[in-house]
Amino acid sequence: MKLVIDTNIVFSLFKSNSFTNKLLKEYKLELFAPEKLVKELHKYSRDICSKADISEEKLLEDISLLSEIIEFKNPLPSFEDKADKLISHKEDIPFLALALELNIPIWSNDPHFKEQSEVPIFETDKLSKFLGSIE
């Protein structure tokens, strides 16, 4: 299954025993994200390290490995323009634009994505149930 993965989901990947990690190991997911995601991870690195109980060195190492599971791709400007009209939280525009461009759902627990109806949104628990039902 192809999905655009939101930053809030990636945050949980840094905690080794997270449910998100279990989903990634259990199911074949093709993940995409705008390059902006890496900048956000660096911006919130202290919070991530604290919540995941890892060192900053470990976080930087893990961030460098993300490209093995996530394909980073910036959306075309025309899709960003469309996304800008659909959602009020401007930080989410690149994620929504990429989902529009690739015509795939978004995996996010962020409530802002529910403002629009162009792209399906999977919260982690709903994604887990959906994936379990298609096996």
Tab-separated table of C-alpha atoms in Angstrom:
chain	number	residue	atom	x	y	z
A	1	MET	CA	0.000	0.000	0.000
A	2	LYS	CA	1.279	3.459	-0.915
A	3	LEU	CA	0.943	6.287	1.604
A	4	VAL	CA	2.236	9.778	2.259
A	5	ILE	CA	3.543	9.626	5.821
A	6	ASP	CA	3.155	12.676	8.057
A	7	THR	CA	5.812	13.919	10.455
A	8	ASN	CA	3.791	12.988	13.545
A	9	ILE	CA	3.846	9.339	12.453
A	10	VAL	CA	7.578	9.413	11.739
A	11	PHE	CA	8.193	10.756	15.259
A	12	SER	CA	6.968	7.442	16.646
A	13	LEU	CA	9.372	5.450	14.453
A	14	PHE	CA	12.259	6.529	16.665
A	15	LYS	CA	10.824	4.586	19.597
A	16	SER	CA	11.897	1.028	18.844
A	17	ASN	CA	8.895	-0.690	20.443
A	18	SER	CA	6.238	1.613	18.950
A	19	PHE	CA	3.101	0.308	17.305
A	20	THR	CA	4.126	2.238	14.180
A	21	ASN	CA	7.316	0.182	13.916
A	22	LYS	CA	5.272	-2.977	14.306
A	23	LEU	CA	3.016	-1.923	11.415
A	24	LEU	CA	6.011	-1.224	9.189
A	25	LYS	CA	7.522	-4.624	9.926
A	26	GLU	CA	4.229	-6.465	9.513
A	27	TYR	CA	2.928	-4.915	6.288
A	28	LYS	CA	4.437	-3.925	2.973
A	29	LEU	CA	4.042	-0.158	2.871
A	30	GLU	CA	5.478	2.184	0.266
A	31	LEU	CA	5.974	5.481	2.041
A	32	PHE	CA	6.441	8.940	0.554
A	33	ALA	CA	7.062	12.319	2.161
A	34	PRO	CA	8.146	15.789	1.144
A	35	GLU	CA	11.767	16.638	1.925
A	36	LYS	CA	10.419	19.141	4.463
A	37	LEU	CA	9.889	16.204	6.813
A	38	VAL	CA	13.630	15.863	7.489
A	39	LYS	CA	13.854	19.564	8.401
A	40	GLU	CA	10.967	19.122	10.834
A	41	LEU	CA	12.723	16.173	12.469
A	42	HIS	CA	15.840	18.252	13.024
A	43	LYS	CA	13.728	21.131	14.357
A	44	TYR	CA	12.093	18.888	16.967
A	45	SER	CA	15.133	16.710	17.662
A	46	ARG	CA	15.249	17.444	21.411
A	47	ASP	CA	11.593	16.500	21.868
A	48	ILE	CA	12.035	13.328	19.822
A	49	CYS	CA	15.124	12.279	21.770
A	50	SER	CA	13.354	12.877	25.061
A	51	LYS	CA	10.185	10.988	24.121
A	52	ALA	CA	11.983	8.114	22.394
A	53	ASP	CA	14.687	7.971	25.080
A	54	ILE	CA	17.516	8.050	22.539
A	55	SER	CA	20.649	10.140	22.156
A	56	GLU	CA	20.944	12.906	19.621
A	57	GLU	CA	23.625	10.859	17.830
A	58	LYS	CA	21.239	7.906	17.546
A	59	LEU	CA	18.510	10.200	16.226
A	60	LEU	CA	20.799	11.638	13.552
A	61	GLU	CA	21.827	8.128	12.536
A	62	ASP	CA	18.181	7.043	12.320
A	63	ILE	CA	17.227	10.134	10.309
A	64	SER	CA	19.933	9.287	7.785
A	65	LEU	CA	18.410	5.809	7.424
A	66	LEU	CA	14.885	7.064	6.744
A	67	SER	CA	15.495	7.162	3.005
A	68	GLU	CA	15.574	3.351	3.113
A	69	ILE	CA	11.892	3.258	4.064
A	70	ILE	CA	10.584	6.622	2.821
A	71	GLU	CA	10.907	8.058	-0.664
A	72	PHE	CA	11.404	11.803	-0.348
A	73	LYS	CA	9.802	13.816	-3.122
A	74	ASN	CA	8.710	17.435	-3.254
A	75	PRO	CA	5.302	18.037	-4.811
A	76	LEU	CA	4.841	20.083	-7.949
A	77	PRO	CA	3.844	23.725	-7.331
A	78	SER	CA	0.467	23.232	-9.010
A	79	PHE	CA	-0.459	20.603	-6.394
A	80	GLU	CA	0.784	22.871	-3.598
A	81	ASP	CA	-1.538	25.586	-4.902
A	82	LYS	CA	-4.457	23.156	-4.846
A	83	ALA	CA	-3.569	21.906	-1.348
A	84	ASP	CA	-3.309	25.481	-0.077
A	85	LYS	CA	-6.985	25.979	-0.912
A	86	LEU	CA	-8.030	22.791	0.885
A	87	ILE	CA	-6.370	23.058	4.298
A	88	SER	CA	-5.876	25.830	6.851
A	89	HIS	CA	-2.740	24.483	8.559
A	90	LYS	CA	-0.037	25.692	6.178
A	91	GLU	CA	2.590	23.281	7.567
A	92	ASP	CA	0.543	20.410	6.116
A	93	ILE	CA	0.386	21.755	2.551
A	94	PRO	CA	3.435	19.826	1.205
A	95	PHE	CA	2.060	16.538	2.572
A	96	LEU	CA	-1.415	17.090	1.149
A	97	ALA	CA	0.046	18.303	-2.151
A	98	LEU	CA	2.198	15.183	-2.471
A	99	ALA	CA	-0.797	12.957	-1.739
A	100	LEU	CA	-2.810	14.812	-4.385
A	101	GLU	CA	0.002	14.494	-6.916
A	102	LEU	CA	0.568	10.785	-6.270
A	103	ASN	CA	-3.157	10.113	-5.804
A	104	ILE	CA	-2.599	8.179	-2.579
A	105	PRO	CA	-3.851	8.458	1.051
A	106	ILE	CA	-2.058	10.164	3.927
A	107	TRP	CA	-1.052	8.386	7.132
A	108	SER	CA	-1.424	10.974	9.879
A	109	ASN	CA	-2.928	11.521	13.311
A	110	ASP	CA	-3.133	15.271	12.633
A	111	PRO	CA	-6.761	16.512	12.775
A	112	HIS	CA	-6.092	19.309	10.249
A	113	PHE	CA	-6.185	16.834	7.384
A	114	LYS	CA	-9.846	16.119	8.125
A	115	GLU	CA	-10.702	19.636	6.897
A	116	GLN	CA	-10.505	18.355	3.340
A	117	SER	CA	-12.177	15.482	1.532
A	118	GLU	CA	-9.985	15.140	-1.575
A	119	VAL	CA	-7.508	12.691	-0.022
A	120	PRO	CA	-8.304	9.775	2.312
A	121	ILE	CA	-6.636	10.032	5.721
A	122	PHE	CA	-5.611	7.026	7.788
A	123	GLU	CA	-4.940	7.480	11.481
A	124	THR	CA	-2.681	4.746	12.844
A	125	ASP	CA	-5.465	2.707	14.454
A	126	LYS	CA	-7.649	2.904	11.324
A	127	LEU	CA	-4.714	1.957	9.115
A	128	SER	CA	-4.008	-1.067	11.287
A	129	LYS	CA	-7.623	-2.231	11.019
A	130	PHE	CA	-7.677	-1.592	7.259
A	131	LEU	CA	-4.434	-3.492	6.666
A	132	GLY	CA	-5.668	-6.381	8.805
A	133	SER	CA	-8.865	-6.569	6.761
A	134	ILE	CA	-7.050	-6.836	3.403
A	135	GLU	CA	-4.735	-9.654	4.427
